[in-house]
Short mmCIF file of C-alpha atoms in Angstrom, two decimals:
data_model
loop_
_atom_site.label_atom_id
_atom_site.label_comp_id
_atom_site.label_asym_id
_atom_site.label_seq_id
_atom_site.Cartn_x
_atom_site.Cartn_y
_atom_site.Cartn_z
CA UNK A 1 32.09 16.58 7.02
CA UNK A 2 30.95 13.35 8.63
CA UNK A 3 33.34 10.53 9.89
CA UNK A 4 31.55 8.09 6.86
CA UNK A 5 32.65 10.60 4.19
CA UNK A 6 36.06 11.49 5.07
CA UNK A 7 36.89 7.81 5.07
CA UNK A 8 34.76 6.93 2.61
CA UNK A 9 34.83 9.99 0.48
CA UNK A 10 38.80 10.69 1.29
CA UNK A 11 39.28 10.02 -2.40
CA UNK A 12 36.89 11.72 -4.17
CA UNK A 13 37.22 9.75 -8.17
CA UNK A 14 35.90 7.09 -5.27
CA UNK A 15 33.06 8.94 -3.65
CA UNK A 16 30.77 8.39 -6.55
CA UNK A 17 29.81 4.59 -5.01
CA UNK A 18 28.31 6.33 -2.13
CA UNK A 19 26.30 8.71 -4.40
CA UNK A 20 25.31 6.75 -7.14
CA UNK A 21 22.68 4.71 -5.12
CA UNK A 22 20.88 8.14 -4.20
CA UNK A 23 21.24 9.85 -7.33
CA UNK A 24 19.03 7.01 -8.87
CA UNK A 25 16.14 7.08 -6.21
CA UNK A 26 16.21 10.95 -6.55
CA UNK A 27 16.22 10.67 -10.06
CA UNK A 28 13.22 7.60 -9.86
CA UNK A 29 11.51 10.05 -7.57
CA UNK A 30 11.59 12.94 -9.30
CA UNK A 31 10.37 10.60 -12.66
CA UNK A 32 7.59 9.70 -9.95
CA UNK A 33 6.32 12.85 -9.20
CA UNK A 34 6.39 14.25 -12.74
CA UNK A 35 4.18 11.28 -14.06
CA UNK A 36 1.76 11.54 -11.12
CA UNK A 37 1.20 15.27 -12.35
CA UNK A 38 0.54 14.44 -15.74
CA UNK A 39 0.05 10.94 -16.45
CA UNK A 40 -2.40 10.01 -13.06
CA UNK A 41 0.09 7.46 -12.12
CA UNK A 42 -0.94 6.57 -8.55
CA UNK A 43 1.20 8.34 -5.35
CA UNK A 44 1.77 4.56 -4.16
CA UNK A 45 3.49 3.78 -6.65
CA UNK A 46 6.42 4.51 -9.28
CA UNK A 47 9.43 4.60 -6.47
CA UNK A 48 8.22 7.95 -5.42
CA UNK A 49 7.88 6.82 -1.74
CA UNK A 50 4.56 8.33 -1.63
CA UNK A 51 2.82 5.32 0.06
CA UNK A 52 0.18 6.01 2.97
CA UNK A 53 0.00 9.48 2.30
CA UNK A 54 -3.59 9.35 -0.03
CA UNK A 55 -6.63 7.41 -0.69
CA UNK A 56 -5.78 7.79 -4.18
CA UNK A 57 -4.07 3.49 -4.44
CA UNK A 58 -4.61 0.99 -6.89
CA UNK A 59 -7.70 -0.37 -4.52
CA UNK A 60 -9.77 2.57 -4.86
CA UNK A 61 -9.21 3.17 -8.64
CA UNK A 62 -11.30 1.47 -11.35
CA UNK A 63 -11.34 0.00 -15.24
CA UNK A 64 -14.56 -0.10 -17.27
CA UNK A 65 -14.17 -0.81 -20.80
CA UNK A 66 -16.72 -0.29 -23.55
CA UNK A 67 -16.81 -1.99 -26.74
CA UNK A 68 -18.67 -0.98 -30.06
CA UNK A 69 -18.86 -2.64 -33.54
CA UNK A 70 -21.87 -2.20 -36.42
CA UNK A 71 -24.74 -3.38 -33.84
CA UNK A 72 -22.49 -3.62 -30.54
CA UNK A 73 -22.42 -1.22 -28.05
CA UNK A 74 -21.75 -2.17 -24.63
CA UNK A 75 -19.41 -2.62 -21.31
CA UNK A 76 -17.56 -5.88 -21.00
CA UNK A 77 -16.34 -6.97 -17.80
CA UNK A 78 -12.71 -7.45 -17.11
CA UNK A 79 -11.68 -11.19 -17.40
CA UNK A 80 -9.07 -12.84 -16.05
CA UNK A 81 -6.90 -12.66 -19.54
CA UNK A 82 -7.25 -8.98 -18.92
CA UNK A 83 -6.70 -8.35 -15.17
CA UNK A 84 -3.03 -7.59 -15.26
CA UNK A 85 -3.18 -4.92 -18.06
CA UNK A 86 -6.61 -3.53 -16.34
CA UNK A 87 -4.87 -3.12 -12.98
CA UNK A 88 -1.84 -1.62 -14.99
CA UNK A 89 -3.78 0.88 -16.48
CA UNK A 90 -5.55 1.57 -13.32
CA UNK A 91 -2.68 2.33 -11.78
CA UNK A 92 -0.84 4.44 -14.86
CA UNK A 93 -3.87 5.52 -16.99
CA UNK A 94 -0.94 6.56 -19.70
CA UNK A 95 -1.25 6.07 -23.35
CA UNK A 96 1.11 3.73 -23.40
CA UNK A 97 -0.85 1.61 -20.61
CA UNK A 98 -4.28 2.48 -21.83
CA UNK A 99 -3.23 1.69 -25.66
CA UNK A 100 -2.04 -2.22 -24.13
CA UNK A 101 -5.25 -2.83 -22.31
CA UNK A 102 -7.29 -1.72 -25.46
CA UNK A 103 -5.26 -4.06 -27.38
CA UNK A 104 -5.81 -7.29 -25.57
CA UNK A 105 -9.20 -5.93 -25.36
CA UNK A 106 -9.87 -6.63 -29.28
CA UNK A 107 -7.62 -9.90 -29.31
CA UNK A 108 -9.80 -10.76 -26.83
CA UNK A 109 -13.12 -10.13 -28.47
CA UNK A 110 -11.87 -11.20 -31.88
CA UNK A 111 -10.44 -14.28 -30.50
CA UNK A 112 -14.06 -15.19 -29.06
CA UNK A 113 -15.68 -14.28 -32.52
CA UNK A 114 -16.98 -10.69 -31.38
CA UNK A 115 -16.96 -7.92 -33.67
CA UNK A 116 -15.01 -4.80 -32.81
CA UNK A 117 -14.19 -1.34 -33.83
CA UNK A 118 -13.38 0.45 -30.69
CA UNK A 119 -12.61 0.24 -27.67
CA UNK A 120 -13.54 3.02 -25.20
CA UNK A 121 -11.71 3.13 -21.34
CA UNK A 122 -12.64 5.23 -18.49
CA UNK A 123 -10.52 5.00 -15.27
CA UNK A 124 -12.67 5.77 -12.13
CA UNK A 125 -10.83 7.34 -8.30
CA UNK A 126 -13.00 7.84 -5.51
CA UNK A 127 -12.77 10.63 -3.46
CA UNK A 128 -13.98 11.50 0.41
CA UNK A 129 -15.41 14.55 1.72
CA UNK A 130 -13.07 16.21 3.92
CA UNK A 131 -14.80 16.55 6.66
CA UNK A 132 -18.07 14.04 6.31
CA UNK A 133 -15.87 11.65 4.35
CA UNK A 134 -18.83 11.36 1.86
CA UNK A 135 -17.50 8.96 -0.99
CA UNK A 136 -18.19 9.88 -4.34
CA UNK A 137 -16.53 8.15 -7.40
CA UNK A 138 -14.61 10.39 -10.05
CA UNK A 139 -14.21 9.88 -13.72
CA UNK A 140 -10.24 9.97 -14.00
CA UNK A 141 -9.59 9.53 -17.36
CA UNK A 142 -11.32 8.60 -20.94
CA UNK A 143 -9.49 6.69 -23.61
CA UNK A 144 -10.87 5.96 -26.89
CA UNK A 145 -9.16 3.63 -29.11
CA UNK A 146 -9.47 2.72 -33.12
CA UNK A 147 -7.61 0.01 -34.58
CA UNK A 148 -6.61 2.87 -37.26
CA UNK A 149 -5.97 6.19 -34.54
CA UNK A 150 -6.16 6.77 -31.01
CA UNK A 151 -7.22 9.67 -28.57
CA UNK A 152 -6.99 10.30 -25.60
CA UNK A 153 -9.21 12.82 -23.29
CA UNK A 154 -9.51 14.03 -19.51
CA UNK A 155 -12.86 15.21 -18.38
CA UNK B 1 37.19 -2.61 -11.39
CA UNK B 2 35.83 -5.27 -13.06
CA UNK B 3 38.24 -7.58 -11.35
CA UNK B 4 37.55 -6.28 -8.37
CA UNK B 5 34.20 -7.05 -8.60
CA UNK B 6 34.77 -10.52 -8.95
CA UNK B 7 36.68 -10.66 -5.80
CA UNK B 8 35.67 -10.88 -2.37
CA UNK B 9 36.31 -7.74 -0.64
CA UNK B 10 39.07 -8.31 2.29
CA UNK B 11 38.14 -5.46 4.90
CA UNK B 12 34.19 -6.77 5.08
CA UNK B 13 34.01 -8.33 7.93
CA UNK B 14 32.00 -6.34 9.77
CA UNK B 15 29.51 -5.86 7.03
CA UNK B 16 28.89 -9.86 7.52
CA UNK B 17 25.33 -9.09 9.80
CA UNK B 18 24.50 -6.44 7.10
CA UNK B 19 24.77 -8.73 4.22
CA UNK B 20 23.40 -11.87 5.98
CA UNK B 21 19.98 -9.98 6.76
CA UNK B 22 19.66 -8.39 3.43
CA UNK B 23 19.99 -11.97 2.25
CA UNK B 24 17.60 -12.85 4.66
CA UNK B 25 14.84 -10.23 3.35
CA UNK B 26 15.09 -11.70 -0.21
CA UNK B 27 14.39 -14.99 0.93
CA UNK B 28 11.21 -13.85 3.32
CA UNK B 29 9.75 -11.57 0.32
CA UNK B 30 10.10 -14.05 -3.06
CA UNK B 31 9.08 -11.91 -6.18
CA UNK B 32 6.65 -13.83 -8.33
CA UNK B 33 8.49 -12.69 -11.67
CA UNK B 34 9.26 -16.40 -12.91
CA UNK B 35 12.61 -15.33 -14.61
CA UNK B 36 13.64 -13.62 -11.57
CA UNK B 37 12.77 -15.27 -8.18
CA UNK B 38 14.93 -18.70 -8.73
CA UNK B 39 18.19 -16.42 -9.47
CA UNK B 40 17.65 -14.05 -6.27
CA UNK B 41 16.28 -16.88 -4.33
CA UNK B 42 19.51 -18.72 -5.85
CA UNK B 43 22.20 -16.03 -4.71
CA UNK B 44 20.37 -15.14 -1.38
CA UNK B 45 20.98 -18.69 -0.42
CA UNK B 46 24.45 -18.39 -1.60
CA UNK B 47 25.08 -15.55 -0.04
CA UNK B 48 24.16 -16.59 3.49
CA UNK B 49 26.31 -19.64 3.58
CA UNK B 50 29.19 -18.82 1.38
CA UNK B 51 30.97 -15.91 2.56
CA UNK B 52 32.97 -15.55 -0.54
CA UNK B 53 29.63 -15.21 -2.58
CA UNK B 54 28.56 -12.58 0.60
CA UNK B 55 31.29 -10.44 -0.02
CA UNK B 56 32.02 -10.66 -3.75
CA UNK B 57 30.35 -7.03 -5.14
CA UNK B 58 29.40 -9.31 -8.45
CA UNK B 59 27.19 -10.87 -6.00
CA UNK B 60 24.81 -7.94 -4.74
CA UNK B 61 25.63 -5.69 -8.31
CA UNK B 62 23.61 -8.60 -10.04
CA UNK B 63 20.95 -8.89 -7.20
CA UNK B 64 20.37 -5.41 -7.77
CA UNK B 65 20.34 -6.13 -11.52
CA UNK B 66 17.40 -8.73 -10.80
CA UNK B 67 15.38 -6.32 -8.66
CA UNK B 68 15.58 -3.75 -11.08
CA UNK B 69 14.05 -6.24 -13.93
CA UNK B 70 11.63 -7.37 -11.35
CA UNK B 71 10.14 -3.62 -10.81
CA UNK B 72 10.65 -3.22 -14.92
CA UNK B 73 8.65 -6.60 -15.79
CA UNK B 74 6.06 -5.39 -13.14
CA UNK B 75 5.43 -2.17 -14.18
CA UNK B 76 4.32 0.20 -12.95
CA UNK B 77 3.13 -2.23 -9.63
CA UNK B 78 6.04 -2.74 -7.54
CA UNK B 79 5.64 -1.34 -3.83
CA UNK B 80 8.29 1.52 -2.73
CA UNK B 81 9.90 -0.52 -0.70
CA UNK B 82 11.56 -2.84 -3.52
CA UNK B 83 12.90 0.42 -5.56
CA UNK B 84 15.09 0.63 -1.94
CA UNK B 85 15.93 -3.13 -2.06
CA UNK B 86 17.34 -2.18 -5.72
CA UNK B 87 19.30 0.81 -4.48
CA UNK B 88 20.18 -1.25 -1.30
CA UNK B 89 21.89 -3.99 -3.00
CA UNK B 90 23.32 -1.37 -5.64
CA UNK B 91 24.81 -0.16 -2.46
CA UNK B 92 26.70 -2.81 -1.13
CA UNK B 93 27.71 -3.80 -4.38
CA UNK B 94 29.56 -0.79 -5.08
CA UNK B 95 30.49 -0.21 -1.35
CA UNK B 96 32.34 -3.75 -1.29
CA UNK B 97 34.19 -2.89 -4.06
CA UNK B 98 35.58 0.50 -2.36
CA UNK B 99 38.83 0.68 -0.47
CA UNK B 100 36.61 1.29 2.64
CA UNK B 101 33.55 -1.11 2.19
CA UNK B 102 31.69 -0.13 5.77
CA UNK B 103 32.68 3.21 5.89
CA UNK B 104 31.23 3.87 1.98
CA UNK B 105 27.85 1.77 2.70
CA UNK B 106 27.33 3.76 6.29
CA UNK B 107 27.45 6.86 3.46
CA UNK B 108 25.64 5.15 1.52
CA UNK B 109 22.92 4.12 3.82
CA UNK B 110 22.54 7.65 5.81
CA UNK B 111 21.79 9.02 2.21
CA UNK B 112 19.31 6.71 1.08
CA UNK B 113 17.15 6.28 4.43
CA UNK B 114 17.44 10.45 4.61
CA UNK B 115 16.50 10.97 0.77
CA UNK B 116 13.67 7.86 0.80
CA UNK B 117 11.95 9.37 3.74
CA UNK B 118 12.22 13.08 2.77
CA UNK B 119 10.29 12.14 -0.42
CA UNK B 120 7.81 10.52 1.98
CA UNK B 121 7.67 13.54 4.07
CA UNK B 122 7.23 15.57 0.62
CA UNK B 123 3.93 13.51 -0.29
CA UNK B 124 2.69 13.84 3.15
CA UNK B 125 2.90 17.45 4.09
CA UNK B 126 2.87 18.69 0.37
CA UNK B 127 1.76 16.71 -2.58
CA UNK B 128 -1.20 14.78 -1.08
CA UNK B 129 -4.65 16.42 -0.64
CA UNK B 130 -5.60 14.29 1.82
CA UNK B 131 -2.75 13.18 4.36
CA UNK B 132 -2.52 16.78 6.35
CA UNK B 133 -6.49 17.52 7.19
CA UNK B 134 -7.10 13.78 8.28
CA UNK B 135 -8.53 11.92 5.77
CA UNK B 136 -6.03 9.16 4.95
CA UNK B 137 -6.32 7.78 8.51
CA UNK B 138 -9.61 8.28 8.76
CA UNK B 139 -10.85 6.28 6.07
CA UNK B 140 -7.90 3.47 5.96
CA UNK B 141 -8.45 3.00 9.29
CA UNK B 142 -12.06 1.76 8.36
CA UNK B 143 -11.51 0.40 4.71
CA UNK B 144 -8.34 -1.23 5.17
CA UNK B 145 -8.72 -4.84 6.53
CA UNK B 146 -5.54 -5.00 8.19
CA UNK B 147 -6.16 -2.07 10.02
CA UNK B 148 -9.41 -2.98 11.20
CA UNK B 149 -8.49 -4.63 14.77
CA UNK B 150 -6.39 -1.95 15.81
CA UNK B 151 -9.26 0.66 14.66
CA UNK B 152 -11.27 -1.50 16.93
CA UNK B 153 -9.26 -2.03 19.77
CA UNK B 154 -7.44 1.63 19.98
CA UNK B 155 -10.50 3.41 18.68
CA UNK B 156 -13.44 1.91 20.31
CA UNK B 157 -15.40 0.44 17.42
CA UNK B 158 -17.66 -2.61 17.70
CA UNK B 159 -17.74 -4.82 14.88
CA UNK B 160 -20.85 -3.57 13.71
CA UNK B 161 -19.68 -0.08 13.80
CA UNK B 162 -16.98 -1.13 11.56
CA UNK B 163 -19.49 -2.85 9.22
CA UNK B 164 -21.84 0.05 9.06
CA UNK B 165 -19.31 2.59 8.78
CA UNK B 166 -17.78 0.55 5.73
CA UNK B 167 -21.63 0.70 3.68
CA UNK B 168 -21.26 4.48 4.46
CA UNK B 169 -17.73 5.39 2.87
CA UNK B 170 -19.06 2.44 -0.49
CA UNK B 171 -18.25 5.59 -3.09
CA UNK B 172 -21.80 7.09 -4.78
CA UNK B 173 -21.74 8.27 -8.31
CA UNK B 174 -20.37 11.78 -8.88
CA UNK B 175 -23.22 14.12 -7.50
CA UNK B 176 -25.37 11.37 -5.96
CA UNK B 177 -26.58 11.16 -2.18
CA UNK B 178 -28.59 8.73 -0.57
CA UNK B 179 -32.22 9.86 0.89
CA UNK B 180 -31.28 7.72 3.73
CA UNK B 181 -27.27 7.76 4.52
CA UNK B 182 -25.89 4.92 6.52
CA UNK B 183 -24.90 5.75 9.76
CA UNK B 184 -21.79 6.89 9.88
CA UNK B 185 -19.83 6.34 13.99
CA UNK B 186 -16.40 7.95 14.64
CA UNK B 187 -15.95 7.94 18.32
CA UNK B 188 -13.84 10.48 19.77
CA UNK B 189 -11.29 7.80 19.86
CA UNK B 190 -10.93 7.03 16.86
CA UNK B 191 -10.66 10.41 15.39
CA UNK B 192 -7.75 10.59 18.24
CA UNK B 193 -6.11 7.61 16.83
CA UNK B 194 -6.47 8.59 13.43
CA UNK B 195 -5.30 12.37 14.22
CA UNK B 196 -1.83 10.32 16.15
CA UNK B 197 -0.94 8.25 13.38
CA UNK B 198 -1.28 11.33 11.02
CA UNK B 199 0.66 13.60 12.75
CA UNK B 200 3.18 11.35 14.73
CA UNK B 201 3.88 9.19 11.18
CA UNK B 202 4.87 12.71 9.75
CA UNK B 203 6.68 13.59 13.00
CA UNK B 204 9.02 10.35 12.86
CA UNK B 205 9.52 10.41 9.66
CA UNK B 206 10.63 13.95 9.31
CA UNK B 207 12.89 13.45 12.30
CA UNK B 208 14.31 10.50 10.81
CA UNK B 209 14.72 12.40 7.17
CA UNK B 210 16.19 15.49 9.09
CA UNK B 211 18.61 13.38 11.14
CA UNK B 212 20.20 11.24 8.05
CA UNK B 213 20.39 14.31 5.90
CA UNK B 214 22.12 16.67 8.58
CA UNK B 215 25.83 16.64 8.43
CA UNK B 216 26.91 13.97 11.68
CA UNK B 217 27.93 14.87 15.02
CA UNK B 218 27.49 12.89 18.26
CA UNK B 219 24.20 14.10 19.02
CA UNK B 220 23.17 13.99 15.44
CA UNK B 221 23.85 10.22 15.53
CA UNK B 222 22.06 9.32 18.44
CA UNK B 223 19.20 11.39 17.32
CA UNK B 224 19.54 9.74 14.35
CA UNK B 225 19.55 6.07 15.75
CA UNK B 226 16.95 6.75 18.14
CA UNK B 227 15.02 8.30 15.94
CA UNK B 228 14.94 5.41 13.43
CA UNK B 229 14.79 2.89 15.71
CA UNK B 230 11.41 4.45 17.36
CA UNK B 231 10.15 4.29 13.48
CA UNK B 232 10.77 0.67 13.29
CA UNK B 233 8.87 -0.30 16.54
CA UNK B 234 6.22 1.80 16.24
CA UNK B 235 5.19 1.69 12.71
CA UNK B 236 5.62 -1.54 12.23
CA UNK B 237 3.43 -2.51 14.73
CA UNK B 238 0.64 -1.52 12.51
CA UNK B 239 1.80 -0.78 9.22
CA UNK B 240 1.13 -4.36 7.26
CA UNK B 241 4.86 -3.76 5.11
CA UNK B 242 7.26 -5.71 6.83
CA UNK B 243 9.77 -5.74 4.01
CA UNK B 244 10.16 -1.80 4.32
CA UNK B 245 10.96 -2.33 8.39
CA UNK B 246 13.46 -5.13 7.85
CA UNK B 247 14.87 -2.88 5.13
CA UNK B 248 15.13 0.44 7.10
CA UNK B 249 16.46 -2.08 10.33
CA UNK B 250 19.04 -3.37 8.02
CA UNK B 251 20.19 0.05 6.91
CA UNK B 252 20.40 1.05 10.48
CA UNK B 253 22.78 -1.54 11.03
CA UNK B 254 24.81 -0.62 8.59
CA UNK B 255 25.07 3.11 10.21
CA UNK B 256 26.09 1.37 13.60
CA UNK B 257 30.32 1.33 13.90
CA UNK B 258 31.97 -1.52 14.70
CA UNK B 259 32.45 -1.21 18.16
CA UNK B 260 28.59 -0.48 18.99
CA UNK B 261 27.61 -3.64 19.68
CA UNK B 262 24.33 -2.65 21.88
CA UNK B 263 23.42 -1.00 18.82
CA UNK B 264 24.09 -3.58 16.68
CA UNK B 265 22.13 -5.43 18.51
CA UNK B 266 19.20 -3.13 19.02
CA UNK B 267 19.10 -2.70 15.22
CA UNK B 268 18.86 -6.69 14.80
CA UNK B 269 16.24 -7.18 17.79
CA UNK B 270 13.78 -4.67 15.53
CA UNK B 271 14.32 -6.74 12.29
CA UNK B 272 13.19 -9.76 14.74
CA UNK B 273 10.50 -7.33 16.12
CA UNK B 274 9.11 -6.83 12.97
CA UNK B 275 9.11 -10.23 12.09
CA UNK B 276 7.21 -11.01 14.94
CA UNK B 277 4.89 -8.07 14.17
CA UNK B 278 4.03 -9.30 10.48
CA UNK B 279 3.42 -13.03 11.65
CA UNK B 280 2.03 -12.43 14.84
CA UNK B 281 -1.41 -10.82 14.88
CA UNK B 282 -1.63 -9.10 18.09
CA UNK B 283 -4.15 -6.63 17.21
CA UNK B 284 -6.23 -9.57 16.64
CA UNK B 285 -6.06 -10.95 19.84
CA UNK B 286 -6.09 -7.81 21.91
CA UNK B 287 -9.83 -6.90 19.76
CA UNK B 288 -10.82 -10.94 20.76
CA UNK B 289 -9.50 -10.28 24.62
CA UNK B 290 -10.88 -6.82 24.89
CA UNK B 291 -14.56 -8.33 23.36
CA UNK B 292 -14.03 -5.85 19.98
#
């Protein structure tokens, strides 16, 4: 037992301010990991300490969002008024991120007059070659949203 | 408790350097969250001139309240290095509240820097495609502006290299290729410098993960120390996250007993050292001196 713990930890109803710190990151971390797995959050990010150990940050990933309406189909580019929820879902391509950028999507159009009816959102990685380091972008994720039902799809 | 959290703790005194540099990281970092940065930039202040605010665990509970809405309101951007400011402050909060306040923060800090780094190791070595064979130096070392002197100077690149070499790794739709590539330079050099920071950032960090999670002994400790301090000088040097360094420093410190004042000190000349690092840019005037 270390010098820190049996002073610390002499008392052990008291030893749970040394371990509560801990348990949280562990917990955070483990949270982390889980939603890199299955939601494409980004290694750098989430409290998972898993910064400088990919390509795979919020840099290198991408947003394009697609709009259609009765005699409207096309990309839009990401304005300002979007940026933060674009580099969000970058970052988290999760429903629950995807579903907010799709939403200020159609305020946006609607508040500018545009028809809309749905809103489709890919989120693009890039990947190297391991040994050339070719770099070849990768569709992530595809999101389609309806003002009445959502999907969502991987490729 | 809840008294006790409103009241200085009496046996803190030699948590004061701790404390005062933690104090001194919120102020050099401000967050940008409106509703957050004037109450942390608030109690930082506070808390470096006041010593009753310093060692009242109300104090750093609520700072780590206010980094913890900071990484919620910013979600999911916040770097790694302010979910360990959160469980930092958490720490001394709770530790000044403890019978023992230095003794339960040195616990405290041993398990944080040994569990934060071990999950670091775990995405290097494990979870990450591309950290073990190479490829995350590699390419940072090009793509990354604030790497780009020291890929220069350390790996032999001229300024042109570096531009051409950035057209070649501009990502080509899935399946693509180019009838006529770029060029595409990687001196032996660089690949060296590359394969070192790969291999010796895992190295240190492991060591340093190892170290804080082993149960202590003397040589533990120094291994420990050593092995952390050696992380801090040399990382740092490059690495463009200052905030993490001054963090890990300040954590250090609060390993260090009482009576080691050389390592005390050691532990505050690398949270200078870093400082110096982040405002300083050598790399930039070693690639002007050296012609890069």
């Amino acid at each position: 037992m270390t010098p820190e713990i049996d002073r610390a930890g002499s008392n052990r109803g008291r030893a749970w301010r040394s371990w509560l710190p801990v348990a949280l990151l562990l917990v955070v971390a483990g949270v982390q990991v889980a939603l890199v797995k299955t939601e494409g959050l980004s290694p750098w990010k989430g409290g998972g300490f898993g910064m400088f150990s990919t390509t795979d940050d919020a840099g290198r990933r991408r947003v394009r969002v697609y709009v259609t309406a009765p005699e409207r189909s096309e990309e839009i580019t990401i304005s300002p008024s979007l940026e933060d929820a674009a580099v969000r879902a970058g970052v988290l391509p999760g429903a629950r991120q995807l579903t907010r950028l799709a939403r200020r999507v159609v305020e946006r159009e609607r508040r500018n007059g545009r028809p809309v009816e749905a809103v489709r959102i890919e989120t693009w990685g890039i990947e190297y070659a391991p040994d050339t380091l070719a770099a070849t972008t990768r569709l992530a994720r595809t999101f389609d949203y309806r003002v009445d039902a959502i999907t969502a799809t991987r490729p | 408790m809840w008294t006790r959290s409103l009241q200085p703790a009496r046996d803190a005194a030699g948590l004061d350097t701790v404390l005062q540099l933690t104090a001194i990281i919120l102020l050099l970092r401000p967050f940008e969250v409106w509703w957050v940065a004037p109450f942390v930039l608030a109690a930082a202040c506070l808390s470096l001139v006041v010593v009753g605010v310093r060692r009242s665990p109300i104090t750093w509970l609520l700072l780590s309240a206010l980094v913890a809405a900071r990484i919620v309101a910013v979600w999911p951007l916040a770097d790694n290095h302010i979910y360990l400011l959160a469980y930092w402050c958490l720490a001394i909060g709770l530790a000044l509240a403890a019978p023992a306040p230095a003794a339960t923060l040195a616990t405290s800090s041993r398990w944080l820097v040994g569990a934060a780094f071990a999950m670091a190791v775990l995405w290097k070595a494990v979870l990450s495609p591309d950290y073990v064979d190479g490829r995350f130096f590699r390419v940072t070392l090009l793509t990354d502006e604030r790497f780009a002197d020291a890929s220069m100077v350390f790996g032999g690149l001229t300024p042109a290299q570096m531009a051409e070499n950035r057209k070649f790794l501009e990502p080509l739709p899935e399946g693509a290729e180019l009838l006529t590539p770029p060029p595409f330079v990687e001196p032996p050099r660089l690949r060296a410098f590359a394969a070192g920071a790969t291999w010796g950032g895992l190295a240190l960090e492991a060591f340093v993960a190892l170290l804080c999670l082993l149960p202590s002994g003397t040589r533990i400790a120094i291994g420990r120390h050593a092995s952390l301090l050696a992380f801090c000088a040399t990382t740092y040097a490059l690495a463009p996250v200052a905030g993490f360094g001054w963090l890990i420093a300040t954590m250090g410190l609060a390993l260090c007993g009482p009576d080691q004042r050389k390592l005390r000190g050691a532990y505050v000349a690398i949270f200078v050292l870093i400082l110096l690092y982040s405002e300083f840019p050598w790399t930039g005037v070693l690639a002007d001196l050296t012609g890069r």
